[in-house]
XYZ file of C-alpha atoms in Angstrom:
603
model
C 27.764 -42.116 -0.472
C 24.446 -41.808 1.652
C 24.934 -45.380 3.085
C 28.581 -44.391 3.755
C 26.963 -41.043 5.820
C 24.572 -42.695 7.688
C 27.601 -45.199 8.677
C 29.483 -42.489 9.996
C 26.533 -41.102 12.151
C 25.508 -44.391 13.541
C 29.010 -44.549 14.986
C 29.046 -41.038 16.057
C 25.339 -41.381 17.558
C 26.372 -44.755 19.226
C 29.627 -43.174 20.559
C 27.495 -40.212 21.894
C 24.881 -41.980 22.914
C 27.137 -44.243 25.117
C 28.951 -41.281 26.454
C 25.892 -39.421 27.750
C 24.495 -42.449 29.276
C 27.723 -43.309 31.439
C 28.408 -39.263 32.187
C 24.973 -39.150 33.193
C 24.430 -42.733 35.665
C 28.028 -42.079 37.283
C 27.425 -41.084 41.074
C 24.266 -41.390 40.768
C 24.199 -44.783 42.099
C 20.803 -46.169 40.305
C 20.813 -49.674 39.268
C 23.190 -50.885 36.017
C 21.021 -51.487 33.759
C 19.932 -47.754 34.036
C 23.038 -47.757 31.917
C 21.195 -49.749 29.536
C 21.667 -53.643 28.344
C 25.544 -53.414 28.336
C 25.491 -52.205 31.659
C 23.387 -54.937 33.183
C 25.510 -57.149 31.234
C 28.830 -55.722 32.983
C 30.247 -55.192 29.050
C 32.849 -52.375 28.472
C 32.324 -49.738 26.066
C 35.168 -47.865 24.817
C 37.464 -48.737 27.773
C 34.888 -47.800 30.016
C 33.248 -50.228 32.482
C 29.584 -50.226 33.743
C 30.316 -51.610 37.189
C 28.775 -54.790 38.023
C 28.567 -53.414 41.864
C 26.270 -50.859 40.581
C 28.344 -47.739 42.453
C 30.410 -46.080 39.768
C 31.055 -46.267 35.808
C 34.198 -45.474 34.285
C 36.281 -43.379 34.012
C 35.569 -39.463 33.975
C 38.033 -37.631 31.523
C 36.257 -37.834 28.406
C 32.891 -36.921 30.055
C 30.564 -34.764 27.749
C 30.522 -32.079 30.968
C 29.848 -28.626 29.188
C 26.693 -29.384 27.477
C 23.928 -29.161 30.443
C 24.249 -28.553 34.463
C 23.264 -31.760 35.105
C 26.435 -33.789 33.539
C 28.234 -31.239 34.919
C 26.714 -31.571 38.680
C 27.077 -35.443 38.024
C 31.209 -34.881 37.160
C 31.355 -33.250 39.739
C 30.245 -35.585 42.060
C 31.619 -38.029 40.692
C 34.999 -36.534 41.072
C 34.291 -36.053 44.714
C 33.586 -39.871 45.198
C 36.202 -41.523 43.478
C 39.321 -41.280 46.056
C 36.723 -42.405 48.517
C 36.394 -46.333 47.534
C 38.473 -47.642 49.916
C 37.452 -45.803 52.704
C 33.638 -46.762 51.375
C 34.448 -50.061 51.376
C 35.698 -50.017 54.589
C 33.353 -48.267 56.371
C 30.783 -50.568 54.445
C 32.280 -53.780 55.695
C 32.409 -52.206 59.654
C 28.399 -51.478 59.081
C 29.230 -47.422 59.567
C 27.069 -45.245 58.319
C 28.225 -43.558 54.983
C 26.706 -40.324 53.991
C 27.730 -37.665 50.802
C 27.913 -33.881 51.152
C 28.058 -33.627 47.003
C 25.320 -31.775 45.727
C 21.475 -34.187 44.920
C 19.911 -33.530 41.830
C 16.320 -34.722 41.738
C 15.344 -37.854 39.548
C 12.493 -35.462 37.495
C 15.551 -33.067 36.414
C 17.281 -36.148 35.396
C 15.000 -37.522 33.078
C 14.264 -34.290 31.469
C 18.163 -33.807 31.267
C 18.102 -37.507 29.439
C 15.283 -36.591 27.134
C 16.770 -33.398 26.224
C 20.308 -34.640 25.437
C 18.311 -37.700 23.015
C 16.614 -34.918 21.761
C 19.015 -33.328 20.426
C 21.262 -36.374 19.383
C 18.493 -37.474 17.286
C 18.325 -33.658 15.690
C 21.509 -33.458 15.030
C 22.690 -36.873 14.317
C 19.713 -37.903 11.467
C 19.303 -34.440 9.564
C 16.375 -34.523 7.051
C 16.562 -36.863 3.683
C 19.508 -39.310 5.408
C 16.720 -42.032 5.520
C 15.810 -41.448 1.858
C 17.244 -44.816 0.547
C 14.623 -47.022 -0.195
C 13.910 -47.744 -3.531
C 10.405 -48.743 -4.961
C 11.840 -50.985 -7.554
C 13.712 -53.242 -4.755
C 12.830 -56.744 -4.196
C 12.673 -58.222 -0.684
C 13.651 -61.198 0.665
C 12.148 -63.825 3.129
C 14.400 -66.604 2.446
C 17.574 -66.834 0.287
C 16.796 -67.502 -3.481
C 19.075 -67.886 -6.029
C 17.867 -67.301 -9.619
C 20.061 -69.044 -11.355
C 18.757 -72.565 -9.930
C 15.341 -71.524 -11.596
C 14.287 -72.697 -14.746
C 10.389 -72.223 -14.647
C 8.532 -68.911 -14.043
C 4.912 -69.125 -13.723
C 2.529 -66.479 -12.981
C -1.147 -65.475 -12.144
C -2.544 -62.739 -14.373
C -4.751 -59.898 -12.422
C -2.555 -57.871 -10.329
C 0.260 -59.849 -11.267
C 0.993 -59.905 -15.120
C -1.993 -56.833 -15.591
C -1.799 -54.097 -12.746
C -4.933 -52.079 -12.693
C -5.779 -48.298 -12.212
C -7.622 -47.453 -8.884
C -10.544 -46.428 -11.289
C -11.400 -50.033 -11.540
C -12.386 -50.227 -7.335
C -15.031 -47.376 -7.455
C -16.301 -49.311 -10.796
C -16.613 -52.642 -8.462
C -18.134 -50.264 -5.849
C -21.041 -48.916 -7.643
C -21.961 -52.034 -9.317
C -22.527 -53.483 -6.347
C -24.373 -51.288 -4.146
C -26.430 -51.387 -6.801
C -26.742 -54.871 -6.763
C -27.706 -54.557 -3.055
C -29.913 -51.869 -3.433
C -31.907 -53.278 -7.094
C -31.537 -57.443 -6.855
C -31.368 -57.534 -2.828
C -33.677 -55.455 -1.865
C -31.501 -52.573 0.706
C -32.485 -49.672 1.348
C -32.082 -46.860 -1.064
C -30.572 -44.863 1.344
C -27.482 -46.795 0.641
C -27.048 -45.472 -2.607
C -26.549 -42.340 -1.899
C -23.303 -43.420 0.111
C -20.306 -42.642 -2.886
C -17.155 -44.942 -2.448
C -14.577 -43.193 -0.703
C -10.869 -43.866 -1.945
C -8.019 -45.126 0.543
C -10.829 -45.907 3.483
C -9.580 -49.632 3.575
C -6.541 -51.385 3.294
C -5.729 -54.844 2.441
C -5.372 -57.596 4.889
C -8.100 -56.113 7.482
C -10.030 -58.530 9.417
C -13.569 -58.083 9.694
C -16.095 -59.927 12.770
C -19.378 -61.322 10.587
C -21.143 -61.286 13.481
C -20.425 -57.888 15.092
C -19.808 -55.743 11.813
C -16.549 -54.693 12.876
C -13.726 -53.802 10.773
C -10.165 -53.726 12.184
C -6.506 -54.548 11.927
C -5.107 -57.438 14.092
C -1.531 -57.835 14.289
C 0.626 -61.199 14.072
C -0.167 -62.035 17.834
C -4.128 -62.295 17.325
C -4.258 -58.880 19.008
C -6.586 -55.772 17.672
C -4.718 -52.761 16.950
C -6.808 -50.441 19.352
C -7.408 -47.064 16.845
C -7.939 -49.185 14.144
C -11.602 -50.584 14.810
C -14.488 -48.957 12.829
C -18.573 -50.096 12.948
C -19.225 -48.589 9.556
C -17.552 -45.730 8.712
C -16.444 -44.148 12.539
C -14.196 -45.526 14.687
C -15.048 -47.584 17.725
C -13.660 -46.240 21.641
C -10.638 -48.298 22.611
C -12.913 -48.945 26.553
C -15.566 -50.465 23.625
C -13.633 -52.856 21.883
C -12.322 -54.118 25.050
C -15.818 -54.667 26.478
C -17.167 -56.291 22.822
C -13.565 -58.716 23.465
C -14.192 -59.751 26.794
C -12.051 -57.488 28.615
C -9.055 -58.030 26.160
C -8.064 -57.061 22.654
C -6.925 -60.358 22.357
C -8.971 -62.526 19.568
C -8.648 -66.417 19.942
C -7.090 -68.367 17.939
C -10.058 -70.253 16.412
C -12.212 -66.907 15.942
C -9.278 -65.833 13.979
C -9.737 -66.683 9.816
C -8.729 -70.242 8.739
C -6.088 -70.774 6.680
C -7.569 -69.208 3.278
C -8.624 -66.192 5.281
C -12.330 -67.636 6.232
C -13.002 -68.376 9.737
C -16.935 -69.127 11.384
C -16.682 -65.425 12.855
C -13.738 -63.593 10.875
C -13.149 -62.942 7.611
C -9.530 -61.355 6.267
C -9.328 -59.799 3.071
C -6.315 -60.436 1.449
C -7.147 -60.079 -2.030
C -6.444 -56.243 -4.053
C -10.355 -56.760 -4.879
C -11.623 -56.750 -1.662
C -10.837 -52.896 -1.258
C -14.186 -52.140 -2.827
C -16.114 -54.813 -0.808
C -14.733 -53.574 2.611
C -15.780 -50.004 1.700
C -19.033 -51.274 0.763
C -19.694 -53.164 4.145
C -18.595 -50.071 5.891
C -21.393 -47.740 3.771
C -23.811 -50.305 4.910
C -23.296 -50.546 8.075
C -22.963 -46.711 8.817
C -26.184 -46.356 7.039
C -28.431 -48.505 9.372
C -26.321 -47.273 12.477
C -27.097 -43.689 11.340
C -30.698 -44.216 10.987
C -31.284 -46.258 14.006
C -32.599 -49.016 11.803
C -32.181 -52.992 13.160
C -30.347 -55.450 10.940
C -28.463 -58.578 11.290
C -24.638 -57.828 10.650
C -24.559 -61.746 9.032
C -26.796 -61.599 7.019
C -25.117 -57.904 5.489
C -22.015 -59.843 5.254
C -23.375 -62.297 2.876
C -25.330 -60.075 0.699
C -22.212 -58.032 0.059
C -20.103 -60.590 -0.306
C -22.430 -62.051 -3.167
C -22.965 -58.434 -4.565
C -19.505 -58.395 -4.933
C -19.723 -61.264 -6.301
C -21.754 -60.785 -8.902
C -19.686 -57.998 -10.417
C -17.370 -60.914 -11.045
C -19.729 -63.667 -11.698
C -21.619 -61.522 -14.560
C -18.626 -60.653 -16.206
C -18.498 -56.812 -15.225
C -15.252 -56.237 -14.169
C -13.782 -57.773 -17.250
C -16.441 -55.856 -19.475
C -15.157 -52.642 -18.589
C -11.369 -53.494 -18.766
C -11.824 -54.755 -22.400
C -13.682 -51.565 -23.189
C -10.905 -49.331 -22.212
C -7.334 -51.346 -21.747
C -5.651 -48.140 -21.358
C -7.460 -46.956 -18.962
C -7.741 -49.673 -16.599
C -4.174 -51.389 -17.224
C -0.696 -50.174 -15.944
C 2.743 -50.594 -17.151
C 1.782 -53.303 -19.646
C 5.415 -52.385 -21.424
C 7.187 -53.652 -18.275
C 4.920 -56.637 -18.389
C 6.220 -57.422 -21.919
C 10.038 -56.325 -20.987
C 9.975 -58.830 -18.094
C 8.238 -62.051 -20.415
C 10.969 -61.339 -22.955
C 13.924 -61.130 -21.143
C 12.648 -64.315 -19.239
C 12.088 -66.299 -23.056
C 15.071 -64.963 -24.418
C 17.455 -66.563 -21.315
C 15.751 -69.779 -22.133
C 13.340 -69.875 -19.179
C 10.144 -71.925 -19.752
C 7.016 -69.359 -18.815
C 3.471 -71.280 -17.993
C 0.217 -68.923 -16.332
C -2.265 -70.481 -14.142
C -5.253 -67.962 -13.836
C -8.737 -67.602 -12.647
C -9.766 -65.251 -15.184
C -11.355 -66.087 -18.475
C -9.849 -66.981 -21.755
C -11.287 -63.717 -23.528
C -10.323 -61.443 -20.748
C -6.509 -62.785 -20.694
C -6.360 -62.722 -24.513
C -7.443 -59.437 -24.877
C -5.101 -57.981 -22.178
C -2.012 -59.822 -22.921
C -2.634 -58.919 -26.594
C -2.713 -55.394 -25.231
C 0.531 -55.511 -23.163
C 2.320 -58.113 -24.928
C 1.291 -58.330 -28.073
C -0.531 -60.822 -30.783
C 1.675 -63.533 -30.294
C 1.659 -62.977 -26.735
C 1.653 -67.209 -26.079
C 4.482 -67.855 -28.239
C 6.221 -66.731 -24.542
C 4.310 -68.962 -22.784
C 4.900 -73.280 -22.785
C 1.739 -73.632 -20.598
C -1.394 -71.518 -20.428
C -4.415 -72.288 -18.010
C -7.298 -69.960 -17.714
C -10.277 -70.562 -14.931
C -8.160 -72.642 -12.808
C -10.040 -72.227 -9.835
C -7.508 -71.338 -7.496
C -6.870 -72.508 -4.678
C -8.799 -75.364 -5.263
C -6.288 -76.058 -8.695
C -3.234 -76.096 -5.833
C -4.806 -78.804 -3.097
C -7.291 -81.201 -3.393
C -8.584 -80.081 -6.705
C -9.505 -83.570 -9.162
C -11.070 -81.556 -11.829
C -8.874 -82.661 -15.396
C -7.659 -80.088 -17.948
C -9.935 -79.356 -20.591
C -8.411 -77.744 -24.181
C -9.886 -74.517 -25.800
C -9.792 -73.897 -29.687
C -8.620 -70.758 -31.033
C -12.350 -69.189 -30.384
C -12.208 -70.168 -26.918
C -14.580 -73.405 -27.359
C -14.251 -76.359 -25.292
C -12.871 -79.676 -26.537
C -13.906 -82.883 -25.770
C -10.524 -84.789 -25.857
C -8.660 -86.405 -23.084
C -5.396 -84.332 -22.275
C -2.686 -86.292 -22.568
C -0.034 -83.697 -22.627
C 0.557 -79.227 -22.005
C 1.474 -78.077 -25.298
C 3.061 -74.879 -25.998
C 0.444 -73.158 -27.958
C -2.477 -74.598 -26.676
C -5.032 -72.868 -24.072
C -6.380 -74.884 -21.602
C -9.119 -74.814 -18.801
C -9.843 -76.031 -14.788
C -7.308 -79.031 -14.268
C -5.213 -79.740 -10.865
C -1.473 -79.102 -10.282
C -1.172 -83.071 -9.934
C -1.633 -83.484 -13.070
C 0.336 -80.383 -14.106
C 2.852 -81.838 -12.328
C 2.623 -85.350 -13.642
C 2.473 -83.866 -17.405
C 5.366 -81.124 -17.091
C 7.867 -83.126 -14.942
C 8.424 -79.140 -13.066
C 8.906 -79.819 -9.761
C 10.777 -78.195 -6.583
C 12.589 -75.133 -5.986
C 13.350 -74.406 -9.852
C 9.877 -73.594 -10.081
C 9.078 -69.977 -9.441
C 5.758 -68.428 -9.183
C 4.146 -65.161 -8.810
C 0.960 -64.190 -7.346
C -0.342 -61.110 -5.817
C -3.209 -63.519 -3.547
C -0.973 -65.439 -0.380
C -3.386 -67.882 0.032
C -5.085 -69.052 -3.487
C -1.277 -68.180 -5.093
C 1.544 -69.001 -2.622
C 0.567 -70.634 0.207
C -0.059 -74.558 -1.001
C 2.821 -74.140 -3.717
C 5.148 -73.452 -0.832
C 3.901 -75.289 1.863
C 3.234 -78.689 -0.071
C 5.524 -78.528 -3.007
C 8.051 -76.576 -2.377
C 8.097 -74.063 -5.215
C 9.573 -71.058 -4.930
C 6.899 -67.832 -4.473
C 6.954 -64.074 -5.002
C 4.392 -62.046 -3.988
C 2.757 -59.004 -5.875
C 2.665 -56.129 -3.111
C 0.947 -52.975 -4.949
C 0.991 -51.088 -2.128
C 4.840 -50.878 -1.808
C 5.386 -48.647 -3.815
C 2.987 -46.157 -2.072
C 4.412 -46.849 1.556
C 7.769 -46.816 0.123
C 7.307 -42.999 -0.388
C 6.126 -42.490 2.703
C 9.038 -43.945 4.565
C 11.501 -41.718 2.141
C 9.854 -38.852 3.332
C 11.657 -36.166 6.154
C 8.475 -36.712 8.477
C 8.138 -39.951 8.552
C 12.029 -40.773 9.102
C 12.143 -38.118 11.936
C 8.822 -39.138 13.400
C 10.194 -42.635 13.476
C 14.097 -42.131 14.762
C 12.715 -40.381 17.796
C 9.639 -42.230 18.323
C 12.314 -45.610 18.856
C 14.772 -43.164 21.070
C 11.871 -42.249 23.033
C 10.705 -45.879 23.775
C 14.368 -46.446 24.695
C 13.949 -43.670 27.194
C 10.691 -45.485 28.767
C 12.416 -48.551 28.562
C 15.539 -47.870 30.551
C 13.820 -45.450 33.120
C 11.306 -46.734 34.332
C 12.557 -48.004 37.486
C 12.378 -44.633 38.890
C 8.745 -45.038 40.807
C 9.038 -41.631 43.013
C 5.675 -39.298 42.027
C 7.911 -36.650 40.414
C 9.619 -39.495 37.887
C 6.235 -40.993 37.389
C 4.403 -38.076 35.626
C 7.492 -37.067 33.678
C 7.113 -40.986 32.624
C 3.265 -40.137 31.451
C 4.391 -37.078 29.659
C 6.444 -39.681 27.731
C 3.882 -42.039 27.228
C 1.530 -39.963 25.717
C 4.000 -38.491 23.436
C 4.840 -42.035 22.407
C 1.173 -42.406 21.514
C 1.290 -38.892 19.495
C 4.032 -40.121 17.853
C 2.699 -43.572 16.795
C -0.655 -41.664 15.532
C 1.293 -39.430 13.463
C 3.517 -42.427 11.718
C 0.347 -44.441 11.412
C -1.767 -41.721 9.998
C 1.121 -40.715 7.178
C 0.185 -44.287 5.771
C -3.511 -44.835 5.909
C -5.741 -42.204 8.581
C -7.736 -45.137 9.517
C -5.975 -48.455 9.643
C -1.924 -47.170 8.875
C 0.392 -49.651 7.062
C -0.630 -52.989 6.274
C 3.039 -54.462 7.107
C 2.695 -52.818 10.792
C 0.960 -52.217 13.886
C 2.021 -49.701 16.396
C 5.079 -52.590 16.868
C 4.437 -55.370 15.653
C 4.265 -57.098 12.434
C 0.516 -57.576 11.025
C -1.202 -60.560 10.292
C -0.884 -59.480 6.426
C 2.982 -59.735 7.190
C 3.250 -62.682 9.316
C 1.455 -64.568 6.082
C 4.010 -62.556 3.698
C 6.836 -63.672 5.247
C 5.220 -67.346 5.841
C 4.340 -68.004 2.134
C 6.670 -65.662 -0.007
C 10.567 -66.573 -0.850
C 10.492 -62.962 -2.418
C 7.702 -60.108 -2.128
C 7.755 -56.797 -4.468
C 5.591 -54.055 -5.642
C 5.188 -55.143 -8.800
C 6.967 -58.013 -11.985
C 8.605 -55.344 -13.108
C 10.918 -55.133 -10.645
C 12.450 -58.297 -12.037
C 14.303 -56.146 -14.467
C 16.671 -54.542 -11.719
C 18.000 -57.909 -11.043
C 19.933 -60.195 -13.842
C 19.254 -63.821 -13.740
C 22.305 -65.080 -11.904
C 21.260 -63.300 -9.007
C 20.965 -64.518 -5.441
C 18.521 -62.585 -2.425
C 19.728 -62.710 0.467
C 17.291 -62.052 3.767
C 18.293 -59.759 5.914
C 19.638 -60.566 9.321
C 17.388 -58.994 11.396
C 17.946 -59.872 15.464
C 15.884 -61.761 17.663
C 14.596 -60.412 20.825
C 17.764 -62.419 22.894
C 20.567 -61.359 20.573
C 21.671 -58.220 21.580
C 21.149 -55.751 18.673
C 23.188 -52.309 18.607
C 20.641 -49.656 19.580
C 21.727 -47.415 16.478
C 20.964 -50.612 14.366
C 17.115 -50.312 15.691
C 17.223 -46.210 15.901
C 18.037 -45.981 11.843
C 14.950 -48.142 11.394
C 17.056 -50.845 9.439
C 17.398 -48.617 6.305
C 21.496 -49.184 6.029
C 20.635 -52.837 5.244
C 18.243 -52.078 2.421
C 19.866 -52.422 -0.811
C 19.874 -49.781 -3.403
C 19.990 -50.457 -6.859
C 20.854 -47.351 -8.615
C 24.115 -49.297 -9.931
C 21.712 -51.830 -11.419
C 19.729 -49.462 -13.885
C 21.579 -50.708 -16.303
C 19.954 -54.099 -16.547
C 16.699 -52.608 -17.015
């Protein structure tokens, strides 16, 4: 019902905005592209022609003349000159001058009339709640995928089969901060910096040499306003100076294929949130106390301190001691595995985590016989090396988790294997190509090689989707973004007015546009905004997400909303050279988003 309502609103908006455009353009003798892209192409809208000779647009009998005085004046002017067209042509050919006696409308009045009309349309035709269509359990497709063709399902463990509460981030931060002070002898004052929830977001870049945390878009441009030195934002003009007068970061400086470069590191792991926060806190301490330090040393020490939390097993111990506190949605993990297995699908697990940790978590979520679901279980795999050029052989573990010495000639159901490599995995299983679907949270370590080198289907688990979807569904976001899009369209079409008064109006619009951008950004995260977008471009994270995953979703439980013969189709979004309906952009694409209420019976 909501989709039908939005469709009717779209048609109304299209008709009214087209009508408004024609009425206001008529008779002002402005360039044809001021009427929009249709005018510049000489196209026809509802029988009204935008003239190629840049004079007057179409008939006037249906023009909305009663909603503002500017439109009325323009229409009056239009009626006065229609009958003079032939005379005008003859005068023009003879070289004689022609002047109109119709009322003249200054550009400032015209621009504000267009602004007010567009704002009224947005307010009237996009009421609050109309875009509340996104379902957090939706699976999004970057590529067409038919589940009926998939026979084998593989999974990572951490943040894929097992989702963790945010309380774990604070524990990791506190322990790493303790290591930094006690083991690396950093000032005790750093210990006074408590963990800041929701400070950092996944996918950010860190300039190792400058000590700056920032968001970079898909084209390697830094999003101004999202650069932090310590816990304080860096002014835009200073950012420009630091990067040679530009906010562009050259390719050779941006992180490499696996997110690590000589000068930049991209934080793609969900576990990296406390690491970024600790880096910001430590930088802030030194800067605030005017203590000279080397940012390169700090980066390495914080990275090592975070690594020690994992290597020394602290994180594993915390989770195993309080599974109920840290593990979320275990019953849904069971439901997914049970459903796949009951339909005859083969399942496997490849994780970097140790067996004892995985075993306890899976028993909590799935039950004591969890291994019965899986045809192959591989722990401590050392991804991403497992998926690329690793030559480590498989080792078998006994029921106590002790290594066995026998040579592995087959991967058997019910057994646990350690290390290994993908080449041997493929030989021993014969599982190849698009009939294999692997799910993981890390775009580089879990998915990149599998898609690019081996043609597996890949599914990215993006827990942040659930929170961001809730933001997108708010009335404030819908209204702000819709008006932002409309205002941007006005700026694009009205920029040919270059007289002083018009420039002042356009500057006011630009200022309002920046304010709207800040509002929409802050709804997601006040420091860095959405993990998927900068002001208008996709983020570097989004680019990698689209490149390395066929599907992406908030959790594997989203699979419960679809039957196992379902085909996912990517939305056809217009390329820049493909003329889209402007309303299609205005509605932020929500009409094309699947709404899964009718599939709830599958769950």
